[in-house]
Short mmCIF file of C-alpha atoms and ligand atoms in Angstrom, two decimals:
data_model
loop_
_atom_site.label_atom_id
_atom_site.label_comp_id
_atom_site.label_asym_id
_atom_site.label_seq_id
_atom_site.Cartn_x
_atom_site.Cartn_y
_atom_site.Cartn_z
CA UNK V 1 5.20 -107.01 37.10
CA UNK V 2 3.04 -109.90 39.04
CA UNK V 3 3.36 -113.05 38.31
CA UNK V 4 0.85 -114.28 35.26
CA UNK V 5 -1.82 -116.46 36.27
CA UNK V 6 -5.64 -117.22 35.41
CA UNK V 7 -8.32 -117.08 37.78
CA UNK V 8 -10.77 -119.87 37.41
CA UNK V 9 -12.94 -119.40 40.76
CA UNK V 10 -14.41 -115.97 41.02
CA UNK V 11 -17.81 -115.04 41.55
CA UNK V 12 -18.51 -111.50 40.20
CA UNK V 13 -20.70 -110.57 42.61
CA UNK V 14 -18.35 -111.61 44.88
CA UNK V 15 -16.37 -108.42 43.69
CA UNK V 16 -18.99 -105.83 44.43
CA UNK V 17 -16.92 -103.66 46.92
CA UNK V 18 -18.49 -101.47 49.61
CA UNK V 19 -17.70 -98.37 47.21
CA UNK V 20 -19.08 -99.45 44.41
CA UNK V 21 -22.58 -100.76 46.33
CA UNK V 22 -23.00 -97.03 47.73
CA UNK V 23 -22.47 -95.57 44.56
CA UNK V 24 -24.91 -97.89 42.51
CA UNK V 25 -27.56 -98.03 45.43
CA UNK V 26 -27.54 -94.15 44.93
CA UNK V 27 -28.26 -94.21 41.20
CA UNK V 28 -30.62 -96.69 41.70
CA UNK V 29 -32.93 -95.84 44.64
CA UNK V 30 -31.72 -98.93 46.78
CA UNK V 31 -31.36 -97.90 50.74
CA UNK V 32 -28.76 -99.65 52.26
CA UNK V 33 -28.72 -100.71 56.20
CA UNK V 34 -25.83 -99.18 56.55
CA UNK V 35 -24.13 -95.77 57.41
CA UNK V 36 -21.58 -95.57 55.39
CA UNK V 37 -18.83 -98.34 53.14
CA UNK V 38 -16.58 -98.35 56.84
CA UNK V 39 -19.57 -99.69 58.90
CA UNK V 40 -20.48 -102.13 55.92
CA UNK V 41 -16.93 -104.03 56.54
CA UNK V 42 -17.81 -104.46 59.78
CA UNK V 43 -20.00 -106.69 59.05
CA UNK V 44 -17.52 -108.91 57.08
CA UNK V 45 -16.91 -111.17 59.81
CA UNK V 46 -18.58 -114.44 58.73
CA UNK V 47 -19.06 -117.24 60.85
CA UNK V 48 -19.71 -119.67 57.83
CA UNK V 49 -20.57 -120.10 54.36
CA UNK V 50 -24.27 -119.06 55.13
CA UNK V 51 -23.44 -115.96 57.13
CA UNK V 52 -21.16 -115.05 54.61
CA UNK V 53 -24.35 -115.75 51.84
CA UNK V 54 -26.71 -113.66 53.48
CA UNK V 55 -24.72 -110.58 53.16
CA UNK V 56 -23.60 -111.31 49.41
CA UNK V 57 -27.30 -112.10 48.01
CA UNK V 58 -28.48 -108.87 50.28
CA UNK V 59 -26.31 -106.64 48.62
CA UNK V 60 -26.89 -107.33 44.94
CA UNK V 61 -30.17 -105.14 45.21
CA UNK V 62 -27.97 -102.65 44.00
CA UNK V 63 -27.42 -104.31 40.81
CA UNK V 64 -30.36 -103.13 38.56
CA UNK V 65 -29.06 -102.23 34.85
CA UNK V 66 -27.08 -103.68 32.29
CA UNK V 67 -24.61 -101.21 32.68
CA UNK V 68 -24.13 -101.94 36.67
CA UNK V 69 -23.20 -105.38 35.66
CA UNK V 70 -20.78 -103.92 33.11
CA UNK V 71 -19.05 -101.33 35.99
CA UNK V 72 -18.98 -104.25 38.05
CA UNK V 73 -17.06 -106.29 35.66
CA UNK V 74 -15.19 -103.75 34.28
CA UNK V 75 -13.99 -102.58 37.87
CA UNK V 76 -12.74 -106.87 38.71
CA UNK V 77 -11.28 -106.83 34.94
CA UNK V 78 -9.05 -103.53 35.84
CA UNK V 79 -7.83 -104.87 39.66
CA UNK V 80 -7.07 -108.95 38.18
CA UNK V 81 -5.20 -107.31 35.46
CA UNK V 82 -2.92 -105.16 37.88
CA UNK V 83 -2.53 -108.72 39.95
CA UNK V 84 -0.89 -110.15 37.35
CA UNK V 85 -4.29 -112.20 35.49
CA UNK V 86 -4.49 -112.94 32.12
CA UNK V 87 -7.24 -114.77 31.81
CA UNK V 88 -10.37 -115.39 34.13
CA UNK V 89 -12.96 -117.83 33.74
CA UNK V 90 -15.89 -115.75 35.45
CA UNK V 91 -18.93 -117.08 37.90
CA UNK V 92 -22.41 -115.62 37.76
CA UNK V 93 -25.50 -116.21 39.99
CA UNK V 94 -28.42 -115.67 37.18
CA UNK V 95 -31.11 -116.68 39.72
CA UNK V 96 -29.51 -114.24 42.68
CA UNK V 97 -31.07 -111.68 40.21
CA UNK V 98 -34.15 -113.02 38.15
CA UNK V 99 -35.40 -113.61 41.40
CA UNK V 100 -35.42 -109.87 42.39
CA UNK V 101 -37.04 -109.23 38.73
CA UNK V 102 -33.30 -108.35 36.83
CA UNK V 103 -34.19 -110.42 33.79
CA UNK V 104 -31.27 -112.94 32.41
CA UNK V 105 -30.30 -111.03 29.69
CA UNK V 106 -30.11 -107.90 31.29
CA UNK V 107 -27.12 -109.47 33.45
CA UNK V 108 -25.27 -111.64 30.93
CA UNK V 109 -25.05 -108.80 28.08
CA UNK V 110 -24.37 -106.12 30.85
CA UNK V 111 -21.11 -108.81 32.06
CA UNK V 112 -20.44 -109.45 27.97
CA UNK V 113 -19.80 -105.90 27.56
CA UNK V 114 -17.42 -105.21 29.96
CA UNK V 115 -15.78 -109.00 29.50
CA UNK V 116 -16.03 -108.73 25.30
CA UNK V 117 -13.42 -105.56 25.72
CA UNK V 118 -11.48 -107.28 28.35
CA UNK V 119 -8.46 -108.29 26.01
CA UNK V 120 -8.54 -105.11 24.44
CA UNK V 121 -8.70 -102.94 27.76
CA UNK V 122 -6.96 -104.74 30.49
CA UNK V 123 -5.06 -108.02 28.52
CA UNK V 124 -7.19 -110.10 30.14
CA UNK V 125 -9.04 -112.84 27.99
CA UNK V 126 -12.24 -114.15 29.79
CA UNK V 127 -15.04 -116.87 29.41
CA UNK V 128 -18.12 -116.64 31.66
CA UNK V 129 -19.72 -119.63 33.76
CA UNK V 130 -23.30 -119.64 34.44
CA UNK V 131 -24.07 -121.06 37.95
CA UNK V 132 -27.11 -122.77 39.59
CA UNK V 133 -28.06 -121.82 43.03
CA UNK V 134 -27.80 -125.44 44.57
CA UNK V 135 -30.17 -123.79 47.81
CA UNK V 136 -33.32 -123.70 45.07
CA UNK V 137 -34.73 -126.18 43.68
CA UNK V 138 -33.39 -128.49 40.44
CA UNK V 139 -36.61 -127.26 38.72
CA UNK V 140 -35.16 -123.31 38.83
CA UNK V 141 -32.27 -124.26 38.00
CA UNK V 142 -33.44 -125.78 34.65
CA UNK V 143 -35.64 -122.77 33.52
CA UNK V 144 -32.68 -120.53 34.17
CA UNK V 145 -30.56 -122.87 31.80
CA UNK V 146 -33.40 -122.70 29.34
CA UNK V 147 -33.99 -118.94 29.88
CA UNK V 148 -30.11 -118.48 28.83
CA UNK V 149 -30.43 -120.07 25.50
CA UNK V 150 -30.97 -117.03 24.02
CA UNK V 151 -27.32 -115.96 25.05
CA UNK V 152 -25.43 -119.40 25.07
CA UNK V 153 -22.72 -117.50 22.93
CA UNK V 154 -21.60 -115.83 25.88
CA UNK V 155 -21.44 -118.51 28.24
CA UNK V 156 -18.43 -121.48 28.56
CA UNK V 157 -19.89 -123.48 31.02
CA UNK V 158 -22.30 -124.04 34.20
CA UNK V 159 -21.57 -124.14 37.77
CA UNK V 160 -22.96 -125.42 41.10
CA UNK V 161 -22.90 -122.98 44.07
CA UNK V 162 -24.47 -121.42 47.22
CA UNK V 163 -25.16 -123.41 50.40
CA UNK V 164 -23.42 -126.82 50.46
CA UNK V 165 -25.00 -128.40 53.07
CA UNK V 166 -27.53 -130.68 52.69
CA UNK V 167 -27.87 -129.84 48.85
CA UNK V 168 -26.05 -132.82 47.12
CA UNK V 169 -24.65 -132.54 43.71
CA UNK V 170 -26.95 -135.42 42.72
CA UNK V 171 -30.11 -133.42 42.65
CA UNK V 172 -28.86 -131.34 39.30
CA UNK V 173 -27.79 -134.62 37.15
CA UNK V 174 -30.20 -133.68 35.17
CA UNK V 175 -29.51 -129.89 34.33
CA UNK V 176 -25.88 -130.84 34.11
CA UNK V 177 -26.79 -133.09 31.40
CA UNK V 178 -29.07 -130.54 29.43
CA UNK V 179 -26.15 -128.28 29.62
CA UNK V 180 -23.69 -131.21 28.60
CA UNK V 181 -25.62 -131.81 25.44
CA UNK V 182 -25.66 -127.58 24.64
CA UNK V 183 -21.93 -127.95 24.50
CA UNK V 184 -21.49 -126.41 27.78
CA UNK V 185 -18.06 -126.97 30.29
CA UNK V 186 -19.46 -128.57 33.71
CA UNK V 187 -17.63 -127.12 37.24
CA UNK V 188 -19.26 -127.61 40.74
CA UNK V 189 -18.68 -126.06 44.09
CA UNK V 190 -17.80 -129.67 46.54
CA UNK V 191 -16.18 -130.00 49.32
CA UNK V 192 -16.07 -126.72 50.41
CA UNK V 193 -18.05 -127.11 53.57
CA UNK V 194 -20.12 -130.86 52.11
CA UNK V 195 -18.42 -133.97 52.75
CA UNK V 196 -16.39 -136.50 50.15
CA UNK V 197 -19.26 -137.89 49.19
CA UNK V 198 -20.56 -134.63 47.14
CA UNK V 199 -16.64 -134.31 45.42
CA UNK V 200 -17.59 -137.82 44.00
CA UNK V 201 -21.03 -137.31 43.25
CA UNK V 202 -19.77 -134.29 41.39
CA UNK V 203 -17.73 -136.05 39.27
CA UNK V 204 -19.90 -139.51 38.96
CA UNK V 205 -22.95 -137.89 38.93
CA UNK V 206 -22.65 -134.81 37.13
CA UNK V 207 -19.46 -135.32 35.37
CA UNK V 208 -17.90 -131.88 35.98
CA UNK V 209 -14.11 -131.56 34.84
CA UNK V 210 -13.27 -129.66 37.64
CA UNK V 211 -14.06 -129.31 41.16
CA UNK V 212 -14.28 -125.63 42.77
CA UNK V 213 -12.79 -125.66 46.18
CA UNK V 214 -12.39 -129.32 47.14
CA UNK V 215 -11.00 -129.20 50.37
CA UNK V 216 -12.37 -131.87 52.08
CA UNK V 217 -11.43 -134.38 49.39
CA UNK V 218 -7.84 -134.79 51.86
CA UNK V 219 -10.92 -136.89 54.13
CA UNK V 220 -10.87 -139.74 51.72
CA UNK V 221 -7.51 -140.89 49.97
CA UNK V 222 -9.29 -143.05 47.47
CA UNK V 223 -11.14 -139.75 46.36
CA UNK V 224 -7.31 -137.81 45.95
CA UNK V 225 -6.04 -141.21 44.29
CA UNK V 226 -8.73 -140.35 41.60
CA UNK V 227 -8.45 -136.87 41.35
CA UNK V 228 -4.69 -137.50 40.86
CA UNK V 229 -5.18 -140.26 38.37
CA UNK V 230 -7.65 -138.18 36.51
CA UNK V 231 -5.76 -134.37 37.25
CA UNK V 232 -8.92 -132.92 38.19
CA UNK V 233 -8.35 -129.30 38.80
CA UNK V 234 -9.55 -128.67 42.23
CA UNK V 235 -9.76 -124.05 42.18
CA UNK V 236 -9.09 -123.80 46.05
CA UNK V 237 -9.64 -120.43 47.67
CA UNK V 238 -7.49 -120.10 50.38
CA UNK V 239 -8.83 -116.29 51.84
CA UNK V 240 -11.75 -117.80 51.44
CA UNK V 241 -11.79 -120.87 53.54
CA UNK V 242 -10.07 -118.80 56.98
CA UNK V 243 -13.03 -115.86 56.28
CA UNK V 244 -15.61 -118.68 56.40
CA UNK V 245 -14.00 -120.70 59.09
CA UNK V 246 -13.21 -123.92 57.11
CA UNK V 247 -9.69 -123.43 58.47
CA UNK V 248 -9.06 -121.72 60.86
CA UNK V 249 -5.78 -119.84 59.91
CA UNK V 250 -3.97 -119.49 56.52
CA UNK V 251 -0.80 -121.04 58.04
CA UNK V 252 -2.89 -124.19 58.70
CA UNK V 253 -4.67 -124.38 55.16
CA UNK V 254 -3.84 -127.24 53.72
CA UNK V 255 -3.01 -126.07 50.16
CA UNK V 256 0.65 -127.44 50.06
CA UNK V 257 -0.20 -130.89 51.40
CA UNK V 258 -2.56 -130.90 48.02
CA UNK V 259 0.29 -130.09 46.03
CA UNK V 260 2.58 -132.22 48.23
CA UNK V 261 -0.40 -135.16 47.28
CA UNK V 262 0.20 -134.42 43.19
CA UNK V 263 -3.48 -132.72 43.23
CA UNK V 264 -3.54 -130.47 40.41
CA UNK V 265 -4.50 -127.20 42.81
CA UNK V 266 -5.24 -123.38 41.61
CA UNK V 267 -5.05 -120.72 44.23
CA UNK V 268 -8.41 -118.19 43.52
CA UNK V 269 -10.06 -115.58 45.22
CA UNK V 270 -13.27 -116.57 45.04
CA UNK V 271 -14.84 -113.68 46.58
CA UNK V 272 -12.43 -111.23 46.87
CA UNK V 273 -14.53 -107.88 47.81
CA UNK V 274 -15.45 -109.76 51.06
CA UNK V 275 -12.48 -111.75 51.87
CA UNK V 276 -9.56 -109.47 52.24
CA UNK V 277 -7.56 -110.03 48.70
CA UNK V 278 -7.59 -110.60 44.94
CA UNK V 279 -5.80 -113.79 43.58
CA UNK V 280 -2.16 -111.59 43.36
CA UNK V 281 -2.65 -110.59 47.55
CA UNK V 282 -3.88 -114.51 47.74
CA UNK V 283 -0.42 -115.53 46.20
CA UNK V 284 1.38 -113.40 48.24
CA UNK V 285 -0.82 -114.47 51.33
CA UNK V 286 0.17 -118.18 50.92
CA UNK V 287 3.43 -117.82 50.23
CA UNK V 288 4.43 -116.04 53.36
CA UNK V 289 1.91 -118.30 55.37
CA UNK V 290 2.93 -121.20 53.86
CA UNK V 291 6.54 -120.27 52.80
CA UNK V 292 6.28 -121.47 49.20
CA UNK V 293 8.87 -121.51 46.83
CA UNK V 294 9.47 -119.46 43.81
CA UNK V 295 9.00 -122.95 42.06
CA UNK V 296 5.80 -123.62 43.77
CA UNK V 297 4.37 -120.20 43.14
CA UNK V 298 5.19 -120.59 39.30
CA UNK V 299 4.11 -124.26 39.84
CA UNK V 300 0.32 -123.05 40.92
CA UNK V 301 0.69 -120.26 38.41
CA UNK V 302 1.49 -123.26 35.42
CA UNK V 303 -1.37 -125.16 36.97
CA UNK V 304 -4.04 -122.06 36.37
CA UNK V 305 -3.35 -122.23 32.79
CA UNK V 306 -3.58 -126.07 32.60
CA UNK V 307 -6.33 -126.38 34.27
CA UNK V 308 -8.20 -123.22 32.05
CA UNK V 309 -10.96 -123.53 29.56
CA UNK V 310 -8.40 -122.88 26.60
CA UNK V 311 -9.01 -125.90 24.64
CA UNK V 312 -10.12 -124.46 21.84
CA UNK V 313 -6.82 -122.06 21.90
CA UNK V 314 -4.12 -123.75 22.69
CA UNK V 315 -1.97 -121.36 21.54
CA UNK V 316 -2.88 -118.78 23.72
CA UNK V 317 -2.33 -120.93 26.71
CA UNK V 318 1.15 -121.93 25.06
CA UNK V 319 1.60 -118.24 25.13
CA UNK V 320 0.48 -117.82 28.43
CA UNK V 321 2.57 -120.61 29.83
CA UNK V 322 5.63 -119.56 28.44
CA UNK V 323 5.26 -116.36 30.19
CA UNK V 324 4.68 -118.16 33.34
CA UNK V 325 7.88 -120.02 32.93
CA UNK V 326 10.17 -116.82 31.90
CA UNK V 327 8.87 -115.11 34.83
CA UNK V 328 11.83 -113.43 36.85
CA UNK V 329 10.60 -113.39 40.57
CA UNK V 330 13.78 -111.53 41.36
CA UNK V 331 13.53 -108.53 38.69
CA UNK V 332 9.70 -108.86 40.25
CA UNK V 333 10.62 -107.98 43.79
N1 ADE C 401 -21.22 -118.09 46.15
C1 ADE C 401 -20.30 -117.14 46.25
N2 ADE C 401 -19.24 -117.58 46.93
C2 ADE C 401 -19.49 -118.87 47.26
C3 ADE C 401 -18.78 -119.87 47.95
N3 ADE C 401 -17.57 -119.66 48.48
N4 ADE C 401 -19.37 -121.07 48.11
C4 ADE C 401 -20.57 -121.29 47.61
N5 ADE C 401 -21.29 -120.38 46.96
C5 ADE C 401 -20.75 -119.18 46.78
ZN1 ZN C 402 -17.02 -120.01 45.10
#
């Protein structure tokens, strides 16, 4: 049994894997440049964030139907569950699709289906967060939060994602307070590749409660004094950061200097069709790159939990940490 954890920074698009693409592109018309699923992984080898973006927004013309969205979800639901997840808090890219003509609703009840029957299925409760492509303009992003009113019920929150560079947090205060006053969660990609300055702009400006990836918030130690003061989550992706070069191997990702700081850190897999590993192979990744300890793995594991969207179920993340803490690492293997 793997350890139990939630997963609080995965894009499901993110886990389209070359098998699935061929076999959707088929049923739907869509030629692929490629030969075959071997020759698309070799073209997995991202230089950066972008090069790594062009490749994931390329393939999703192979997601047409509601019920590709639901295989697609269904298929992530099935592999987190046999990595030990037990909850997932779930990215989606509305405009990645709207823009190719998939309409909004098409995508979020296709992802409700297969996420509705998740606890039932695989023992995996989920919530779904809506994100803004931070590349298009603020204007896009606020007709896609309007176009989703329609299916708020199915959505926890709104994220930020996409290109960092050059696209500052600040430009979406006001989305982020549209979806504030719809009773929506606020997270935001910072720091991933964008400097300090868009961590605190994320949570000045916007006001999100927790900060996907973060990395570069070690630059500035008045910006970790705060996010220790204030135990921001920060959902770090470590397989994610060596594929797109922001380290440059997992041995030297700083993930246990965060914890070392008192940063309240996640380990996620962000991407995990394109990056080599789900959150349980990320786990194990760290911990023999970094040589973590039993207590620090259950530590990151206890941190998931805390740092979920449970609020309004606080006895199901009771639940879940008390399973965290019995966990027997050496009946595990
Ligand atoms: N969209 C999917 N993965 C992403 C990442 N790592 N950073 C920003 N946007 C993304
Ligand atoms: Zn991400």
């Amino acid at each position: 049994m793997a350890l139990p954890k939630a997963e609080l920074h995965l894009h499901i698009e993110g886990t389209l894997e070359p098998e699935l693409a061929f076999a959707l592109a088929e049923r739907n018309g869509v030629s692929l440049p490629y030969a075959g699923t071997e020759d698309l992984r070799t073209a997995y080898l991202f230089s950066d964030l972008q090069s790594f973006l062009d490749l994931y927004y390329a393939l999703m013309a192979v997601l047409r139907t509601a019920d590709d969205f639901t295989e697609l979800a269904d298929a992530y639901l099935t592999r987190a569950a046999a990595q030990g997840v037990r909850h997932a808090e779930i990215f989606f890219d509305p405009q990645a699709h709207t823009a190719r003509g998939v309409p909004i609703g098409t995508v979020i009840e296709g992802l409700a289906h297969a996420l509705d029957r998740g606890e039932e299925r695989h023992g995996v409760s989920t919530q779904l967060i809506m994100c803004f492509l931070r590349d298009e303009p603020a204007e896009s992003a606020m007709e896609t939060l309007d176009a989703a009113k329609p299916y708020l019920h199915h959505i926890a929150g709104v994220g930020l994602d996409s290109a960092e560079a050059g696209h500052p947090p600040a430009g979406f205060r006001e989305v982020y307070a549209a979806a504030e006053s719809l009773g929506l969660r606020k997270v935001a990609h910072a720091g991933e590749e964008g400097p300090p300055a868009y961590i605190w702009e994320a949570l000045d400006i916007l006001g999100v409660e927790r900060i996907d990836h973060g990395l570069r918030a070690l630059e500035d130690p008045e910006l970790v004094a705060r996010l220790v003061r204030d135990a921001v989550p920060l959902t770090v992706c470590p397989l994610s950061n060596v594929r797109l070069r922001a380290v440059d191997t997992l041995e030297d990702h700083p993930l246990r200097a965060m914890m070392d700081a008192g940063l309240l850190v996640t380990v996620n897999s962000d991407d995990p069709a394109y990056f080599g590993g789900y959150v349980g192979d990320t786990f194990h990744a760290v911990r023999e790159a970094l040589a973590l300890s039993q207590e620090q793995l259950r530590e990151l594991a206890r941190n998931s939990f805390r740092a979920s969207f449970l609020d309004h179920d606080e006895l199901r993340r009771e639940r879940y940490l008390a399973e965290v803490d019995s966990y027997d690492f050496d009946a595990a293997g």
